[in-house]
Structures are given as C-alpha cells and as structure tokens.
Coordinates of N, CA and C in Angstrom, one line a residue:
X241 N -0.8 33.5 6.8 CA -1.6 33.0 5.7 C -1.8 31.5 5.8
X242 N -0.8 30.7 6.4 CA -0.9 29.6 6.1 C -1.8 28.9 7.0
X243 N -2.2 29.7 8.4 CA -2.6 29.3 9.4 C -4.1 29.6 8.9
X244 N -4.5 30.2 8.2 CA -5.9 30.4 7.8 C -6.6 29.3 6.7
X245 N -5.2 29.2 6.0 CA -5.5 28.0 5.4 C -6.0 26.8 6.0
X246 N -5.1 26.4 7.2 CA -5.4 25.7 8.1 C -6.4 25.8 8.5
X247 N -7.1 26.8 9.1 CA -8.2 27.0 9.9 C -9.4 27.0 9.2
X248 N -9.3 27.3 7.8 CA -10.1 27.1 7.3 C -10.8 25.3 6.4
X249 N -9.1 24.5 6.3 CA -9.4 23.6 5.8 C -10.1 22.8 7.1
X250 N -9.7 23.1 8.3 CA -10.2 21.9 9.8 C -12.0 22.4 9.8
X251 N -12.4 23.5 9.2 CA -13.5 24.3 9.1 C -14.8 23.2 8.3
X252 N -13.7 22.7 6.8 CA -14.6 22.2 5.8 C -14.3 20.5 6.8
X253 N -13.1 20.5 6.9 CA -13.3 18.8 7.7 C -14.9 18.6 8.9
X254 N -14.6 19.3 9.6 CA -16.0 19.8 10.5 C -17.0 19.7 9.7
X255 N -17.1 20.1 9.1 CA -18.4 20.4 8.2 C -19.2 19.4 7.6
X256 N -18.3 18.7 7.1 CA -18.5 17.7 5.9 C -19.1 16.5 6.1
X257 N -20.1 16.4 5.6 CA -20.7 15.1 5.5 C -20.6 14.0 5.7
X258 N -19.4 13.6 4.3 CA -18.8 12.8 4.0 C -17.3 13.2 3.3
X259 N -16.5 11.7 3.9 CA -14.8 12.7 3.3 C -14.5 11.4 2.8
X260 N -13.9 11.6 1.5 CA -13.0 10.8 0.7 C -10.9 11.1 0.9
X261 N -11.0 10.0 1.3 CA -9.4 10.3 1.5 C -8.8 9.3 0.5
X262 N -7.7 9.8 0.0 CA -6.9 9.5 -1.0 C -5.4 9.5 -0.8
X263 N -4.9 8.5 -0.6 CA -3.4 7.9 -0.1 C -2.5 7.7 -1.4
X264 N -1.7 7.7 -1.4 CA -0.6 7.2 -2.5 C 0.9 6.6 -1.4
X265 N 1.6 6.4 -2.3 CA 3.1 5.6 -1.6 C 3.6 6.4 -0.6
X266 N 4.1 8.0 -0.8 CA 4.6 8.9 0.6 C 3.6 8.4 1.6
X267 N 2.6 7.8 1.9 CA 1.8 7.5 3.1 C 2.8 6.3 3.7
X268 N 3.5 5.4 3.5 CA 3.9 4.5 3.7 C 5.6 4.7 3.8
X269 N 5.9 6.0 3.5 CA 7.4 6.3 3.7 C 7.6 6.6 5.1
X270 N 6.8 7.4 5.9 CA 7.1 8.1 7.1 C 7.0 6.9 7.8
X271 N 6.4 5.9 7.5 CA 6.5 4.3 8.6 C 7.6 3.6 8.3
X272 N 8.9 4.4 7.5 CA 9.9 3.0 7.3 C 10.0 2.5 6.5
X273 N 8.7 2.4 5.1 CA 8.8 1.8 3.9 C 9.8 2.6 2.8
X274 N 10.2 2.1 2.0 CA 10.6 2.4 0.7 C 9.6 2.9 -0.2
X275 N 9.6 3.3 -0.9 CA 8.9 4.0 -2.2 C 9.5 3.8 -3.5
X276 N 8.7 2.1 -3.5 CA 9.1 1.0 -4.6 C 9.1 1.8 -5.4
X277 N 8.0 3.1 -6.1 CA 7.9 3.6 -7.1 C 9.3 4.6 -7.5
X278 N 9.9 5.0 -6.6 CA 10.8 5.8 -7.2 C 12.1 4.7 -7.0
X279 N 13.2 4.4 -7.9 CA 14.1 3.7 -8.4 C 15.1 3.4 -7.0
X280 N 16.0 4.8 -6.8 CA 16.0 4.5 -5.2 C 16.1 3.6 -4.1
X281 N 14.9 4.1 -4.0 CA 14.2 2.9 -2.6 C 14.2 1.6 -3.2
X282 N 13.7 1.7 -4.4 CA 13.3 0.1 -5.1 C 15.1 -0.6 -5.0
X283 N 16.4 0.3 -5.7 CA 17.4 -0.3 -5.6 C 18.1 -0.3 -4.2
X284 N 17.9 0.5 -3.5 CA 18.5 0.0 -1.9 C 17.9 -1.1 -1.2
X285 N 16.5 -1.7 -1.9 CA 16.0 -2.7 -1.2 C 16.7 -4.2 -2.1
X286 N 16.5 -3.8 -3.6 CA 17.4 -4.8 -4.4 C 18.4 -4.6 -5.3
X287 N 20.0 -3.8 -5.0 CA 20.6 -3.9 -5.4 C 20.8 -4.6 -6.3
X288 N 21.1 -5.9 -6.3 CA 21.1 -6.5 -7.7 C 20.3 -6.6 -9.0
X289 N 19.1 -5.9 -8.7 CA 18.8 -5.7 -9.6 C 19.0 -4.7 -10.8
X290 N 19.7 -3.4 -9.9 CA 20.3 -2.4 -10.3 C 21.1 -3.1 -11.5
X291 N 21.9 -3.7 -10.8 CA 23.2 -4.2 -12.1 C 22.7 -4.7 -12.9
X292 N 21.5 -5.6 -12.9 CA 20.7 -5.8 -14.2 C 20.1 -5.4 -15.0
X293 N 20.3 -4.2 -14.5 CA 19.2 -3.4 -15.5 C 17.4 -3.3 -15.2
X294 N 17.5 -3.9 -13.7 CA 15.5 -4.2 -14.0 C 15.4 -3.2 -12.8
X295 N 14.4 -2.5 -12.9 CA 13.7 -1.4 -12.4 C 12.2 -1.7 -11.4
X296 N 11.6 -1.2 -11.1 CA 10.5 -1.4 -10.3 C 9.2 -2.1 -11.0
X297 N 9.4 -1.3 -12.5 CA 8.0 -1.9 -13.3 C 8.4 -2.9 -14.1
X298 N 9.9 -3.5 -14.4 CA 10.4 -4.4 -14.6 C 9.6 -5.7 -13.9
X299 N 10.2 -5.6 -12.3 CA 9.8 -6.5 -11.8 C 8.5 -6.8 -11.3
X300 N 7.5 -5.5 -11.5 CA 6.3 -5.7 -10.7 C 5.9 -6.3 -12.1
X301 N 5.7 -7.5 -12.4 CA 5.1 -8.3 -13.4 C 5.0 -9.7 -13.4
X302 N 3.5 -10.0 -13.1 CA 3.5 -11.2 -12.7 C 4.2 -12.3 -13.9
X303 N 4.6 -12.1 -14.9 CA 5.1 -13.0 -16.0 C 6.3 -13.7 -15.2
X304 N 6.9 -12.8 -14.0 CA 8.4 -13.8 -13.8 C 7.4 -15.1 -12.9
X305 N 6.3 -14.8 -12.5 CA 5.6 -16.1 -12.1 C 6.3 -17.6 -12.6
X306 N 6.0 -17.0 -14.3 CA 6.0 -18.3 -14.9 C 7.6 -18.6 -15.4
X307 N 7.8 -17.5 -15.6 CA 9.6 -17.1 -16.3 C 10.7 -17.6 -15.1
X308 N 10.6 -16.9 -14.1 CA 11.5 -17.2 -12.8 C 10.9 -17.1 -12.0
X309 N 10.5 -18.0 -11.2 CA 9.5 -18.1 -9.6 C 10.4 -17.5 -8.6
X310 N 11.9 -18.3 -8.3 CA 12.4 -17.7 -7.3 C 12.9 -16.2 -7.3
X311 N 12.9 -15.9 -8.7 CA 13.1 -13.9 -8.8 C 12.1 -13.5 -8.2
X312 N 10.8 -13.9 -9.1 CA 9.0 -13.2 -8.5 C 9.2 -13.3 -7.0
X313 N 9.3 -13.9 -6.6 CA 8.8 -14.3 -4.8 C 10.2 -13.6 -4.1
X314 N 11.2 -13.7 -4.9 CA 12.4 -12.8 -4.1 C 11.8 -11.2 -4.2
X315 N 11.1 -10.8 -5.0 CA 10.9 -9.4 -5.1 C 9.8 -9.1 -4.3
X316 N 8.1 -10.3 -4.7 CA 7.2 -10.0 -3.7 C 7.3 -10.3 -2.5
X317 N 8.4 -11.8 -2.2 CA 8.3 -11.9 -1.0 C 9.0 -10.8 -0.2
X318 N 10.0 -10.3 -0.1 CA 10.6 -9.4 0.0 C 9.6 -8.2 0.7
X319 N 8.6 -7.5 -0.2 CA 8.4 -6.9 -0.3 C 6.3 -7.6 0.7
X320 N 6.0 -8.6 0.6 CA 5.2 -8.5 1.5 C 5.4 -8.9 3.0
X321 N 6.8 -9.4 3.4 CA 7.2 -9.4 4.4 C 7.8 -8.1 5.1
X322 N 8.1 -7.1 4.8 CA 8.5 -5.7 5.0 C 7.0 -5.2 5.2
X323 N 5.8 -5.1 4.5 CA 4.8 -4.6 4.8 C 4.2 -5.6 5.5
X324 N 4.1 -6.6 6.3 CA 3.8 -7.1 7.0 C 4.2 -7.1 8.2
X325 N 5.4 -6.8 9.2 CA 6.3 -6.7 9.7 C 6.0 -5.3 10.4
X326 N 5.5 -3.9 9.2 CA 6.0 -2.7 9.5 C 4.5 -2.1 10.0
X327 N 5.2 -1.1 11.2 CA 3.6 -0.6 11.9 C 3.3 0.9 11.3
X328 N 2.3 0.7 10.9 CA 1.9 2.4 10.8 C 2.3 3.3 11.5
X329 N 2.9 4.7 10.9 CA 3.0 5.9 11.4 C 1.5 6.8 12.3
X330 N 2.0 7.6 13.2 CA 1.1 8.0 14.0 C 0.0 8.8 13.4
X331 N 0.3 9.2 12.0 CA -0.3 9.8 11.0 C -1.6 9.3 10.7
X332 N -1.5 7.6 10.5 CA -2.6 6.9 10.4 C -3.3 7.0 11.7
X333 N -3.0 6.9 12.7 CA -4.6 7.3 14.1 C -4.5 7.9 13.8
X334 N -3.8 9.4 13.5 CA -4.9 10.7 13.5 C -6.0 10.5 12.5
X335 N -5.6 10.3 11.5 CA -6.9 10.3 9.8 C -7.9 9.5 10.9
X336 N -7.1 8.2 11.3 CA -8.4 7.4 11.5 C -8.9 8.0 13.0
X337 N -8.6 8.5 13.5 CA -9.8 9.3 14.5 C -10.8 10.6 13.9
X338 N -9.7 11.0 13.2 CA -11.1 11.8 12.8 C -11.8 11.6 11.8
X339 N -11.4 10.4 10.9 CA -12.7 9.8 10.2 C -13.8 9.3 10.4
X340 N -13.5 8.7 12.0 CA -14.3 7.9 12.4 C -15.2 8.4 13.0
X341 N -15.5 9.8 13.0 CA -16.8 10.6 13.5 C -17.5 10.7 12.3
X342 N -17.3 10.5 10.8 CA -17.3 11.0 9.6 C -17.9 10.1 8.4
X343 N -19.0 9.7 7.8 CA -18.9 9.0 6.4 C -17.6 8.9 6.1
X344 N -17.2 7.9 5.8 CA -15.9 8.2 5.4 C -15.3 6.7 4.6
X345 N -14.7 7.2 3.2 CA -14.0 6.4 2.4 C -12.5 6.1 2.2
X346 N -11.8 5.2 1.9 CA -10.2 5.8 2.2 C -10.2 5.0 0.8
X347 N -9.5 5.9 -0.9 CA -8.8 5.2 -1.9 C -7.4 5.1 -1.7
X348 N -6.7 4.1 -1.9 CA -5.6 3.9 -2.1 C -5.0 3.5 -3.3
X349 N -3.5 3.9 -3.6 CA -2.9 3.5 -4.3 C -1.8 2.1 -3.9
X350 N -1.9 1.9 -2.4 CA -0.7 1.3 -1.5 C -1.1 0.0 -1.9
X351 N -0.9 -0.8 -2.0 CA -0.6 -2.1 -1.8 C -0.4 -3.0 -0.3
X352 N 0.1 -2.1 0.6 CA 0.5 -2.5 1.7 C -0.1 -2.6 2.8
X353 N -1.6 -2.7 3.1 CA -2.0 -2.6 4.2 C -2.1 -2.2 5.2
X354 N -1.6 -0.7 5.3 CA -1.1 -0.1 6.0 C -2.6 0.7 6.8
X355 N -3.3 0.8 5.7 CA -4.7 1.0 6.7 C -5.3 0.4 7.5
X356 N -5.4 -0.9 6.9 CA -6.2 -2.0 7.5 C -5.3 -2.5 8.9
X357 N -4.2 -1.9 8.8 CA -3.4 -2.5 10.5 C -3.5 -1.1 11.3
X358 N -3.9 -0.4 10.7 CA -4.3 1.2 11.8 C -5.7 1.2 12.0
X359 N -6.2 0.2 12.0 CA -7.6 0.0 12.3 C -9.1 0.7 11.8
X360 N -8.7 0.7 10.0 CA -9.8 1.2 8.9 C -10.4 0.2 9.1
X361 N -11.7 0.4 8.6 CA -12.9 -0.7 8.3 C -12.3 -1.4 6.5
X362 N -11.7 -2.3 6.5 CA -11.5 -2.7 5.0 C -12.6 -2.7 4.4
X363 N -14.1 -2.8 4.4 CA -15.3 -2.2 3.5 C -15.1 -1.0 3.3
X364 N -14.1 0.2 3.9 CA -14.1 1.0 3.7 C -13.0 1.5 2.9
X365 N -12.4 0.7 2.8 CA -10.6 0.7 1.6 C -10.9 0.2 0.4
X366 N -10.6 1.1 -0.6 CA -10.8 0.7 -1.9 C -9.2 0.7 -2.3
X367 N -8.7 -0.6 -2.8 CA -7.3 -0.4 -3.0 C -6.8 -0.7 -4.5
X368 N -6.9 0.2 -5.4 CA -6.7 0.4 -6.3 C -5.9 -0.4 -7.5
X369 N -4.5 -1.0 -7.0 CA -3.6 -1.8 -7.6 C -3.6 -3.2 -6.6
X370 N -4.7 -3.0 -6.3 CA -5.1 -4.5 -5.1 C -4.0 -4.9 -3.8
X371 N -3.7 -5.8 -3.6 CA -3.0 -5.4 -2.1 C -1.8 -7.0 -2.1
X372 N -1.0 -6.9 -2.1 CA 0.3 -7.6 -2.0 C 0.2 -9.2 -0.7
X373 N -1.1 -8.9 -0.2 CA -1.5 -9.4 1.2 C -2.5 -10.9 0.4
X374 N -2.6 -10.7 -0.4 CA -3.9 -11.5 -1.6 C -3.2 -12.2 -2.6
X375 N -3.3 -13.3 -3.1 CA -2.7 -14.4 -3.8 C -4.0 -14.3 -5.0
X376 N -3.8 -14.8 -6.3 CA -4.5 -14.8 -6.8 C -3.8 -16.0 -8.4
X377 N -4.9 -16.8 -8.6 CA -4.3 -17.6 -10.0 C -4.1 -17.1 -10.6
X378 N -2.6 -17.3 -11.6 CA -2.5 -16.5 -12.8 C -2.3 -17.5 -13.6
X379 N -3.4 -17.9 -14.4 CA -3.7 -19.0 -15.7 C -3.3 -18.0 -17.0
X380 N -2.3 -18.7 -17.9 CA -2.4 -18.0 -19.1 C -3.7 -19.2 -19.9
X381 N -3.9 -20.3 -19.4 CA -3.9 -21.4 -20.2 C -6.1 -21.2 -20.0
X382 N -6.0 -20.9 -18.4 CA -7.8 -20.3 -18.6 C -7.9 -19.9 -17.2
X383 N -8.8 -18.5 -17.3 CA -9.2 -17.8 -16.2 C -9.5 -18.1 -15.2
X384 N -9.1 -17.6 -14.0 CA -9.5 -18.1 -12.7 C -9.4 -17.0 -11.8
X385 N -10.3 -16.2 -10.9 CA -10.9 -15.9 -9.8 C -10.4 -15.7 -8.6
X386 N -10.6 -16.7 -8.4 CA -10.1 -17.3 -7.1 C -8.9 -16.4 -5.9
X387 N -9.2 -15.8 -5.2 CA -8.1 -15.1 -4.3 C -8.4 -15.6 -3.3
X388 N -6.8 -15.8 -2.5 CA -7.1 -16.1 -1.6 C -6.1 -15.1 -0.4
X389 N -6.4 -15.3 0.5 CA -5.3 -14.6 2.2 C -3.9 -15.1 1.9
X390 N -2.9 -14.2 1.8 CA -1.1 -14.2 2.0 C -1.1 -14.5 3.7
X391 N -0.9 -15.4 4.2 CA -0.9 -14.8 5.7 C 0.9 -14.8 6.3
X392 N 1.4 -16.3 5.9 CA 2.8 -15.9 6.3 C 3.9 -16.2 4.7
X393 N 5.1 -16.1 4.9 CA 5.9 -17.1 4.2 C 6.6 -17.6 4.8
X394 N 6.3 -18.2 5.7 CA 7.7 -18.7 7.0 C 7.0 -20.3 6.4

C-alpha cells in the first residue's frame, strides 16, 4: 500500500507544472539543529533559562533589545551562529534537484537559511517569520525600514 502511495505521489511530482514546497522547523533537525519551538531543544541550548522561567516565545521578543541587549544577543546570537555554522542535510539536494527541473517555490517557516546554503534561488524562498541572517531597526520612538546583511559576530 504504501509503495503505491509512493508511486503514485513521484507520478503527480512528474507531472506537475509547478510545485510549492512548504518547510517548517523538523526540516532543520535532521542537520543538527534544535527545534527552538519545542521547549527541549530550546532548554538544552539554554539551560539557564529554564531556571528562569523563560521559554522560547519568552525570549524570541525583540523588547529584550531594549530591556537587556546582552540577554537578546545571548539568545540570537547564539542561535544565528549555530545556523550559520551548520550544513544542510542531504535531504535538501535531493528537494533541490528535483525542483530544479520544476516551477518551483519553497515557503518557509525557518528562520535559518538553510535553503539558501543548499543552493535555492532566494527569489525563490519566501520566509515567513523572516530570517535570523537580517538585522533590522527596532524604533519604538519612529519607524524604520531599513534591513540590513548579519554576516559575522566575531
């Protein structure tokens, strides 16, 4: 049964015009990441936060910007040096070989750039919660635009 499934879904991949692929966080576990979203991963990477009581969506909040810089940057930095650092699973060439015969869109929920180092077209990455790799002003006082390239923190 399940092989027909198979055979049938490589059937519509062949077929298809155009393919929308759709990623979430397990895309970035089989390479070694954590899965900030589940509590877990998020406290094996920062224990101490455990004993404080702060959780994943605790800390994903740009307010410690302004509240505590060196907490914010201990969490993002942390966390865009680990995706910087980490190579894609072999999972990503496969998608990206056979997309690349294909119309083809990739949404993400990742943050991590994990496509864009497996050699997607970033015109072709829509990344949904924007990408951890991009700096951007956070004005309470007036709006600002402006993003720019994370490239190192060294």
């Amino acid at each position: 049964m399940q092989e027909q499934q198979l055979e049938l879904a490589s059937q519509w991949l062949q077929q298809a015009d155009s393919i929308l692929l759709s990623a979430g966080a397990g895309m970035g576990v089989d390479s070694g990441l954590p899965d900030f979203r589940g509590n877990a991963g998020f406290w094996r990477a920062h224990p101490c936060y455990q004993a404080q009581g702060l959780g994943f969506a605790d800390m994903a909040n740009p307010a410690w910007f302004e509240h505590d810089i060196a907490r914010a940057w201990g969490f993002y930095g942390y966390r865009f040096q680990r995706y910087q650092h980490t190579q894609p699973h072999r999972g990503f060439a496969i998608l990206h070989q056979w997309l690349q015969q294909k119309n083809h869109f990739v949404f993400t929920s990742n943050v991590d750039g994990q496509f864009q180092k497996a050699g997607f077209s970033p015109q072709r990455i829509v990344e949904c919660h924007g990408s951890i790799h991009y700096l951007q002003c956070a004005s309470a006082s007036k709006p600002c635009a402006h993003i720019w390239a994370l490239e190192s923190l060294d």
